Amino acid sequence: MFYILRLRKSVDMFAVVKKRRDVGAEIATVDVPELKRDEVIVKVKAASICGTDVEIWNWNEWAQSRLKKIPLIIGHELAGKVVEVGKDVTALQEGDVVSAETHIVDGTCYQCRTDRMHVCQNMEILGVDRDGVFAEYVALPQRNAWKNDPKLDPAVASLQEPLGNAVQSVFPKDHIEDIAGKNVAVLGCGPIGLMTIAVLNTAGAAKVFATAGGRNKVRMELAERMGADMVLNAREEGEDLVKTIRDATDGNGVDVALEMSGAASAVRQAFEMLTPGGRVSLLGISERPLEFDLNAAVIFRAATVYGIHGRRMFETWYQVKGLLSKHDFRSKIASIITHRLPMKDVAEGMELIKSKQAGKVLLEPKWE
Ligand SMILES: [Zn+2]
Ligand SMILES: [Zn+2]
C-alpha cells in the first residue's frame, strides 16, 4: 500500500461521505488524500463516533449553518498508523501510531500567540471544515498528529480527543482549582461526562456525584463503574436533586460542578448545588438560549465560571497521556466503549447513540 500511495495514480479508498446538504451520509469511494509538505497520511485503525458527528449526520440547525465544505468525509476521533510523511515533517516517521487533535490552528493569530491556541480565530476542525477520519486514510498536519504509545489499544487511543475535553473541564487552567479532597458534581452521563468521572476519581476528588437525564440505565451503570459515589436520575429526583446533593455534603453544596449535558434544568441545578465561591465548568451545548437568575447563580454566589471549548493545546494531551498510563484508568475508559461496528455500519452506530443506550460506539475499518 505504501507503494501504491506514492504512485498516486487515481487510487481510491472507502470513506463515509456527506454528499448532500441533507440527513445522513453514504459509503463512497473517493481519492486518497493528497500529501502536503507539512502533513502526514494516516491509515485509520479505529475511529469513534462523537456527538458532533451525530449532529452532522442529522443535519440539525447547527450543522446546516456551520458546514461549508460538501462533499465532506465526516469523523474526527481516531487512532491510526502514519504511512506517508511530507517533506517538511520532522516530528513523525512512517509507522508511528497517532491520534488527532482536531482543532487545526494557524499558529499566528492573537489567540495562538497568547497561549490560547485551542480557540484560534482561524480554526478549522477535522471532519467539519476538512475531510475527517471515517475513511481508510486521512491527512493530518504534523502539529495535529499526536504520537501514541504503540502499545496503547487503538480503541482507547481513539478516545483521547473527548478525554481531553473531560480533562479541560476538570482542570480548566493549571492549578486554578484543587480537585483533590473536594466534592464534585458531574451533570450529564454522556461519554464525556463518564470520562470526567474517571478523571475526577483518579485525581483524588472526595465525593463525586453524577446526574443522568433519566432512563439511561447503561450510562448510569457506567457512571458507577467510573467511580461515582452517588448516581442520581435527574428525572426521578426532580426538584429534590439539589437537596439530595446538599444533604450529602453537610449542607455545603459541591465545590465544583461540571455541566456536561446542556439541559436547561441541569445548568440551573449546577449553580444551585454549588457552594458559595465554588467553580462551574460548562461544556454541554444548550439547544436554545437559556434564562436563569444571574444574580443568584453567579454574582451573589461569587462563582467562577469556565466555558469549555476544545482542549488546551497541548497540555491536556500530556495530562491524558499521564492518566492513560495508569492501568485502572485505562480499563475504565475502555469500558465506555459499549459497541464495536464495522465502518460500513456507521448508520447503525448513529442510531445507537441517538437511542442513548450506548456509551461510545467504535468503528473499525471494515468496509465490505
Ligand atoms: Zn469528538
Ligand atoms: Zn490562531
CSV table of C-alpha atoms and ligand atoms in Angstrom, one decimal:
chain,number,residue,atom,x,y,z
A,1,MET,CA,0.0,0.0,0.0
A,2,PHE,CA,2.9,2.4,0.7
A,3,TYR,CA,4.0,1.8,-2.9
A,4,ILE,CA,0.6,2.4,-4.4
A,5,LEU,CA,0.0,5.6,-2.3
A,6,ARG,CA,3.3,7.0,-3.6
A,7,LEU,CA,2.4,6.4,-7.2
A,8,ARG,CA,-0.9,8.2,-6.7
A,9,LYS,CA,-2.4,7.1,-9.9
A,10,SER,CA,-6.1,7.6,-9.2
A,11,VAL,CA,-6.0,5.5,-6.0
A,12,ASP,CA,-9.4,5.1,-4.4
A,13,MET,CA,-10.4,4.5,-0.8
A,14,PHE,CA,-13.6,3.9,1.0
A,15,ALA,CA,-15.0,6.8,3.1
A,16,VAL,CA,-18.2,7.9,4.9
A,17,VAL,CA,-19.0,11.0,2.8
A,18,LYS,CA,-21.7,13.6,3.3
A,19,LYS,CA,-22.5,14.3,-0.3
A,20,ARG,CA,-25.7,16.4,0.1
A,21,ARG,CA,-26.9,19.1,2.4
A,22,ASP,CA,-29.4,16.7,4.0
A,23,VAL,CA,-29.8,13.9,6.6
A,24,GLY,CA,-27.3,11.0,6.5
A,25,ALA,CA,-24.1,10.3,4.7
A,26,GLU,CA,-23.0,7.4,2.4
A,27,ILE,CA,-20.2,4.9,2.0
A,28,ALA,CA,-18.4,6.0,-1.2
A,29,THR,CA,-15.1,5.6,-2.9
A,30,VAL,CA,-13.0,8.8,-3.2
A,31,ASP,CA,-9.4,9.6,-3.9
A,32,VAL,CA,-6.9,9.0,-1.2
A,33,PRO,CA,-5.9,12.3,0.4
A,34,GLU,CA,-3.2,14.4,-1.1
A,35,LEU,CA,0.1,14.6,0.8
A,36,LYS,CA,1.2,18.1,1.7
A,37,ARG,CA,4.7,19.1,2.8
A,38,ASP,CA,3.9,19.6,6.5
A,39,GLU,CA,1.3,16.8,6.7
A,40,VAL,CA,1.2,13.0,7.2
A,41,ILE,CA,-1.1,10.4,5.7
A,42,VAL,CA,-2.6,8.1,8.4
A,43,LYS,CA,-4.1,4.7,7.8
A,44,VAL,CA,-7.2,4.6,10.2
A,45,LYS,CA,-7.2,1.7,12.7
A,46,ALA,CA,-10.0,2.8,14.9
A,47,ALA,CA,-12.5,5.7,15.0
A,48,SER,CA,-15.2,6.6,17.4
A,49,ILE,CA,-18.4,8.4,16.9
A,50,CYS,CA,-18.8,11.8,18.6
A,51,GLY,CA,-21.9,13.9,19.3
A,52,THR,CA,-20.7,16.3,16.7
A,53,ASP,CA,-20.8,13.5,14.1
A,54,VAL,CA,-24.4,12.7,15.0
A,55,GLU,CA,-25.3,16.4,14.6
A,56,ILE,CA,-23.7,16.5,11.2
A,57,TRP,CA,-25.5,13.2,10.3
A,58,ASN,CA,-28.8,14.5,11.5
A,59,TRP,CA,-28.2,17.8,9.6
A,60,ASN,CA,-29.6,19.9,12.5
A,61,GLU,CA,-29.7,23.7,12.6
A,62,TRP,CA,-26.1,23.9,13.8
A,63,ALA,CA,-24.8,21.6,11.0
A,64,GLN,CA,-26.7,23.5,8.4
A,65,SER,CA,-25.2,26.8,9.3
A,66,ARG,CA,-21.7,25.5,10.2
A,67,LEU,CA,-20.8,23.2,7.3
A,68,LYS,CA,-19.3,24.9,4.3
A,69,LYS,CA,-17.5,22.0,2.6
A,70,ILE,CA,-19.7,19.4,0.9
A,71,PRO,CA,-18.9,16.7,0.0
A,72,LEU,CA,-17.2,16.1,3.3
A,73,ILE,CA,-15.7,13.0,4.9
A,74,ILE,CA,-17.0,13.0,8.4
A,75,GLY,CA,-15.5,11.8,11.7
A,76,HIS,CA,-12.6,13.1,13.8
A,77,GLU,CA,-11.7,10.7,16.7
A,78,LEU,CA,-9.2,8.2,15.6
A,79,ALA,CA,-6.1,6.1,16.1
A,80,GLY,CA,-4.0,5.1,13.1
A,81,LYS,CA,-0.6,4.5,11.6
A,82,VAL,CA,1.4,7.0,9.7
A,83,VAL,CA,2.1,5.6,6.2
A,84,GLU,CA,3.5,8.6,4.5
A,85,VAL,CA,5.2,11.8,5.7
A,86,GLY,CA,5.5,15.2,3.9
A,87,LYS,CA,8.9,16.7,3.0
A,88,ASP,CA,8.9,19.2,5.9
A,89,VAL,CA,7.7,16.8,8.6
A,90,THR,CA,10.3,16.4,11.3
A,91,ALA,CA,8.4,15.1,14.3
A,92,LEU,CA,6.9,11.9,12.8
A,93,GLN,CA,8.0,8.8,10.9
A,94,GLU,CA,6.3,6.1,8.9
A,95,GLY,CA,5.0,3.5,11.3
A,96,ASP,CA,4.2,5.9,14.2
A,97,VAL,CA,0.8,5.4,15.8
A,98,VAL,CA,-1.1,8.6,16.2
A,99,SER,CA,-4.4,10.2,17.2
A,100,ALA,CA,-5.6,13.7,16.2
A,101,GLU,CA,-6.0,17.0,17.9
A,102,THR,CA,-9.0,18.1,15.9
A,103,HIS,CA,-8.5,21.8,16.1
A,104,ILE,CA,-6.3,22.9,13.2
A,105,VAL,CA,-4.9,26.3,14.0
A,106,ASP,CA,-3.0,29.0,12.1
A,107,GLY,CA,-0.4,29.5,14.9
A,108,THR,CA,-0.2,33.2,14.1
A,109,CYS,CA,-3.5,34.9,15.3
A,110,TYR,CA,-3.9,36.8,18.6
A,111,GLN,CA,-5.2,33.7,20.5
A,112,CYS,CA,-2.5,31.4,19.1
A,113,ARG,CA,0.2,33.8,20.1
A,114,THR,CA,-1.1,34.3,23.6
A,115,ASP,CA,-1.3,30.7,24.7
A,116,ARG,CA,-4.9,30.1,23.7
A,117,MET,CA,-4.4,28.1,20.6
A,118,HIS,CA,-7.5,25.9,21.2
A,119,VAL,CA,-9.7,28.9,20.4
A,120,CYS,CA,-7.7,30.1,17.4
A,121,GLN,CA,-9.6,32.7,15.3
A,122,ASN,CA,-9.0,30.8,12.1
A,123,MET,CA,-9.6,27.4,13.4
A,124,GLU,CA,-10.5,24.5,11.1
A,125,ILE,CA,-12.0,21.4,12.6
A,126,LEU,CA,-11.3,17.9,11.3
A,127,GLY,CA,-14.4,16.3,9.9
A,128,VAL,CA,-16.2,19.6,9.9
A,129,ASP,CA,-14.1,22.0,7.8
A,130,ARG,CA,-11.8,19.5,6.2
A,131,ASP,CA,-12.0,15.8,5.4
A,132,GLY,CA,-12.2,13.6,8.5
A,133,VAL,CA,-11.4,10.1,9.7
A,134,PHE,CA,-14.3,7.8,8.8
A,135,ALA,CA,-12.1,6.7,5.9
A,136,GLU,CA,-9.3,4.4,5.0
A,137,TYR,CA,-6.8,7.2,5.1
A,138,VAL,CA,-6.7,10.8,6.4
A,139,ALA,CA,-4.2,13.6,6.0
A,140,LEU,CA,-3.2,15.4,9.2
A,141,PRO,CA,-0.9,18.4,9.8
A,142,GLN,CA,2.1,17.1,11.8
A,143,ARG,CA,1.2,19.5,14.7
A,144,ASN,CA,-2.2,17.8,15.0
A,145,ALA,CA,-0.9,14.2,14.9
A,146,TRP,CA,-0.3,13.2,18.5
A,147,LYS,CA,2.1,10.3,18.8
A,148,ASN,CA,0.7,7.4,20.9
A,149,ASP,CA,2.4,4.8,22.9
A,150,PRO,CA,2.4,2.0,20.3
A,151,LYS,CA,1.2,-0.4,23.0
A,152,LEU,CA,-1.9,1.6,23.7
A,153,ASP,CA,-5.1,-0.2,22.4
A,154,PRO,CA,-6.2,1.8,19.2
A,155,ALA,CA,-9.8,1.7,20.5
A,156,VAL,CA,-8.8,3.6,23.7
A,157,ALA,CA,-6.3,5.8,21.8
A,158,SER,CA,-9.2,7.0,19.6
A,159,LEU,CA,-11.0,8.4,22.7
A,160,GLN,CA,-8.2,10.8,23.7
A,161,GLU,CA,-9.8,13.8,21.9
A,162,PRO,CA,-13.0,13.7,24.0
A,163,LEU,CA,-11.0,12.7,27.0
A,164,GLY,CA,-9.1,15.9,26.5
A,165,ASN,CA,-12.4,17.8,26.8
A,166,ALA,CA,-13.0,16.0,30.1
A,167,VAL,CA,-9.6,17.0,31.4
A,168,GLN,CA,-10.1,20.6,30.3
A,169,SER,CA,-13.4,20.6,32.2
A,170,VAL,CA,-11.8,19.3,35.3
A,171,PHE,CA,-8.7,21.4,35.1
A,172,PRO,CA,-9.5,24.5,33.0
A,173,LYS,CA,-6.2,26.1,34.0
A,174,ASP,CA,-3.2,24.6,35.7
A,175,HIS,CA,-3.5,24.8,39.4
A,176,ILE,CA,-6.5,27.1,39.3
A,177,GLU,CA,-8.7,24.7,41.2
A,178,ASP,CA,-8.0,21.9,43.5
A,179,ILE,CA,-9.9,18.8,42.9
A,180,ALA,CA,-8.2,16.6,45.4
A,181,GLY,CA,-10.4,16.1,48.5
A,182,LYS,CA,-13.2,18.3,47.1
A,183,ASN,CA,-16.8,17.4,46.4
A,184,VAL,CA,-17.6,17.5,42.7
A,185,ALA,CA,-20.8,17.0,40.7
A,186,VAL,CA,-20.9,15.9,37.1
A,187,LEU,CA,-24.3,16.8,35.4
A,188,GLY,CA,-24.8,14.5,32.4
A,189,CYS,CA,-23.5,11.0,31.8
A,190,GLY,CA,-22.8,11.0,28.1
A,191,PRO,CA,-19.4,9.8,27.1
A,192,ILE,CA,-17.5,13.0,28.1
A,193,GLY,CA,-19.4,13.1,31.4
A,194,LEU,CA,-18.4,9.5,32.1
A,195,MET,CA,-14.8,10.2,31.2
A,196,THR,CA,-14.9,13.2,33.5
A,197,ILE,CA,-16.0,11.0,36.5
A,198,ALA,CA,-13.0,8.7,35.8
A,199,VAL,CA,-10.6,11.7,35.7
A,200,LEU,CA,-12.0,13.1,39.0
A,201,ASN,CA,-11.6,9.7,40.7
A,202,THR,CA,-8.0,9.4,39.6
A,203,ALA,CA,-7.3,13.0,40.6
A,204,GLY,CA,-8.5,12.3,44.1
A,205,ALA,CA,-11.8,14.0,44.4
A,206,ALA,CA,-13.7,13.4,47.7
A,207,LYS,CA,-17.3,12.6,46.7
A,208,VAL,CA,-18.3,12.5,43.1
A,209,PHE,CA,-22.0,13.0,42.3
A,210,ALA,CA,-23.3,12.1,38.8
A,211,THR,CA,-26.7,13.0,37.4
A,212,ALA,CA,-28.2,11.4,34.4
A,213,GLY,CA,-31.2,12.7,32.4
A,214,GLY,CA,-33.2,9.6,33.1
A,215,ARG,CA,-33.9,6.2,31.6
A,216,ASN,CA,-30.2,5.9,30.8
A,217,LYS,CA,-29.6,2.6,32.5
A,218,VAL,CA,-26.4,1.8,30.5
A,219,ARG,CA,-24.9,5.2,31.3
A,220,MET,CA,-25.9,5.2,35.0
A,221,GLU,CA,-24.2,1.8,35.4
A,222,LEU,CA,-21.2,3.1,33.6
A,223,ALA,CA,-21.1,6.2,35.9
A,224,GLU,CA,-20.8,3.8,38.9
A,225,ARG,CA,-18.1,1.8,37.1
A,226,MET,CA,-16.2,5.1,36.6
A,227,GLY,CA,-16.2,5.7,40.3
A,228,ALA,CA,-19.2,8.0,41.0
A,229,ASP,CA,-20.2,7.8,44.7
A,230,MET,CA,-23.8,8.7,44.0
A,231,VAL,CA,-25.6,8.4,40.7
A,232,LEU,CA,-28.9,10.2,40.5
A,233,ASN,CA,-31.6,10.0,38.0
A,234,ALA,CA,-32.5,13.7,37.4
A,235,ARG,CA,-35.9,12.9,36.1
A,236,GLU,CA,-36.9,10.9,39.2
A,237,GLU,CA,-35.3,13.3,41.7
A,238,GLY,CA,-36.8,16.4,40.0
A,239,GLU,CA,-36.8,19.3,42.4
A,240,ASP,CA,-35.2,17.2,45.2
A,241,LEU,CA,-31.9,16.7,43.3
A,242,VAL,CA,-30.2,19.7,44.6
A,243,LYS,CA,-31.3,19.0,48.2
A,244,THR,CA,-30.1,15.4,48.0
A,245,ILE,CA,-26.6,16.6,47.0
A,246,ARG,CA,-26.6,19.4,49.6
A,247,ASP,CA,-27.6,16.9,52.3
A,248,ALA,CA,-24.7,14.6,51.2
A,249,THR,CA,-22.2,17.5,51.5
A,250,ASP,CA,-23.1,18.6,55.1
A,251,GLY,CA,-25.4,21.2,53.6
A,252,ASN,CA,-22.5,23.0,52.0
A,253,GLY,CA,-23.0,22.0,48.3
A,254,VAL,CA,-20.3,20.9,45.9
A,255,ASP,CA,-17.0,22.7,45.5
A,256,VAL,CA,-17.1,22.2,41.7
A,257,ALA,CA,-20.0,21.5,39.3
A,258,LEU,CA,-19.2,20.2,35.8
A,259,GLU,CA,-22.2,20.7,33.4
A,260,MET,CA,-21.9,18.2,30.5
A,261,SER,CA,-25.5,17.9,29.3
A,262,GLY,CA,-26.6,21.3,28.0
A,263,ALA,CA,-30.1,20.7,29.5
A,264,ALA,CA,-31.6,24.0,30.9
A,265,SER,CA,-32.6,22.3,34.2
A,266,ALA,CA,-29.1,20.9,34.7
A,267,VAL,CA,-27.4,24.3,34.0
A,268,ARG,CA,-29.6,25.8,36.7
A,269,GLN,CA,-29.0,23.0,39.1
A,270,ALA,CA,-25.2,23.2,38.6
A,271,PHE,CA,-25.3,26.6,40.2
A,272,GLU,CA,-27.9,25.8,42.8
A,273,MET,CA,-25.8,22.9,44.2
A,274,LEU,CA,-22.6,24.9,44.2
A,275,THR,CA,-21.1,26.1,47.4
A,276,PRO,CA,-20.5,29.9,47.5
A,277,GLY,CA,-17.1,30.7,46.0
A,278,GLY,CA,-17.2,27.4,44.1
A,279,ARG,CA,-16.5,26.8,40.4
A,280,VAL,CA,-18.6,25.7,37.4
A,281,SER,CA,-17.3,24.4,34.1
A,282,LEU,CA,-19.9,24.5,31.3
A,283,LEU,CA,-19.3,22.0,28.4
A,284,GLY,CA,-22.8,20.9,27.4
A,285,ILE,CA,-24.3,22.8,24.5
A,286,SER,CA,-27.8,24.0,25.0
A,287,GLU,CA,-30.2,23.8,22.1
A,288,ARG,CA,-31.6,27.3,22.7
A,289,PRO,CA,-30.8,30.4,24.7
A,290,LEU,CA,-31.2,29.9,28.5
A,291,GLU,CA,-32.9,32.0,31.0
A,292,PHE,CA,-31.6,31.9,34.6
A,293,ASP,CA,-31.0,34.2,37.6
A,294,LEU,CA,-27.5,35.5,37.0
A,295,ASN,CA,-27.5,37.4,40.3
A,296,ALA,CA,-28.3,34.4,42.5
A,297,ALA,CA,-26.4,31.9,40.3
A,298,VAL,CA,-23.1,33.7,39.8
A,299,ILE,CA,-22.8,37.1,41.3
A,300,PHE,CA,-24.1,36.6,44.9
A,301,ARG,CA,-22.6,33.1,44.9
A,302,ALA,CA,-19.1,34.5,43.9
A,303,ALA,CA,-18.9,31.7,41.4
A,304,THR,CA,-16.0,31.1,39.0
A,305,VAL,CA,-17.4,30.0,35.6
A,306,TYR,CA,-15.4,28.4,32.7
A,307,GLY,CA,-16.7,27.9,29.2
A,308,ILE,CA,-15.1,24.7,27.9
A,309,HIS,CA,-14.4,24.6,24.2
A,310,GLY,CA,-11.7,22.2,22.8
A,311,ARG,CA,-8.7,21.3,24.9
A,312,ARG,CA,-5.7,23.4,25.7
A,313,MET,CA,-3.0,22.6,23.2
A,314,PHE,CA,-1.2,20.6,24.1
A,315,GLU,CA,-1.2,20.5,27.9
A,316,THR,CA,-4.3,18.4,28.0
A,317,TRP,CA,-2.8,15.8,25.7
A,318,TYR,CA,0.1,15.3,28.1
A,319,GLN,CA,-2.4,15.1,31.0
A,320,VAL,CA,-4.4,12.5,29.1
A,321,LYS,CA,-1.2,10.5,28.4
A,322,GLY,CA,-0.3,10.6,32.1
A,323,LEU,CA,-3.8,9.4,33.1
A,324,LEU,CA,-3.8,6.6,30.5
A,325,SER,CA,-0.5,5.3,31.8
A,326,LYS,CA,-2.5,4.0,34.8
A,327,HIS,CA,-4.0,0.6,34.3
A,328,ASP,CA,-7.1,1.2,36.2
A,329,PHE,CA,-7.9,4.4,34.4
A,330,ARG,CA,-7.3,2.8,31.1
A,331,SER,CA,-9.6,0.0,31.7
A,332,LYS,CA,-12.3,2.3,32.9
A,333,ILE,CA,-12.1,4.3,29.7
A,334,ALA,CA,-12.1,1.2,27.6
A,335,SER,CA,-15.3,0.1,29.3
A,336,ILE,CA,-17.1,3.2,28.0
A,337,ILE,CA,-16.9,1.6,24.5
A,338,THR,CA,-20.2,-0.4,24.5
A,339,HIS,CA,-20.4,-1.2,20.8
A,340,ARG,CA,-17.9,-2.0,18.0
A,341,LEU,CA,-19.1,-1.9,14.5
A,342,PRO,CA,-17.5,-2.2,11.0
A,343,MET,CA,-17.2,1.2,9.4
A,344,LYS,CA,-19.8,0.2,6.8
A,345,ASP,CA,-22.4,0.1,9.5
A,346,VAL,CA,-21.9,3.7,10.6
A,347,ALA,CA,-25.7,4.4,10.2
A,348,GLU,CA,-26.4,1.8,12.9
A,349,GLY,CA,-23.8,3.5,15.1
A,350,MET,CA,-25.6,6.8,14.7
A,351,GLU,CA,-28.9,5.2,15.7
A,352,LEU,CA,-27.3,3.6,18.8
A,353,ILE,CA,-26.1,7.0,20.0
A,354,LYS,CA,-29.4,8.7,19.4
A,355,SER,CA,-31.1,6.0,21.5
A,356,LYS,CA,-28.8,6.9,24.4
A,357,GLN,CA,-28.4,3.2,25.1
A,358,ALA,CA,-24.7,3.3,24.2
A,359,GLY,CA,-21.5,4.7,25.8
A,360,LYS,CA,-19.0,5.2,22.9
A,361,VAL,CA,-19.5,3.5,19.6
A,362,LEU,CA,-16.3,2.4,18.0
A,363,LEU,CA,-15.9,2.0,14.2
A,364,GLU,CA,-13.4,-0.5,12.8
A,365,PRO,CA,-12.0,-0.2,9.3
A,366,LYS,CA,-14.1,-2.9,7.7
A,367,TRP,CA,-15.8,-1.7,4.6
A,368,GLU,CA,-17.3,-4.7,2.8
B,1,ZN,ZN,-15.2,14.5,19.4
B,2,ZN,ZN,-4.8,31.2,15.5
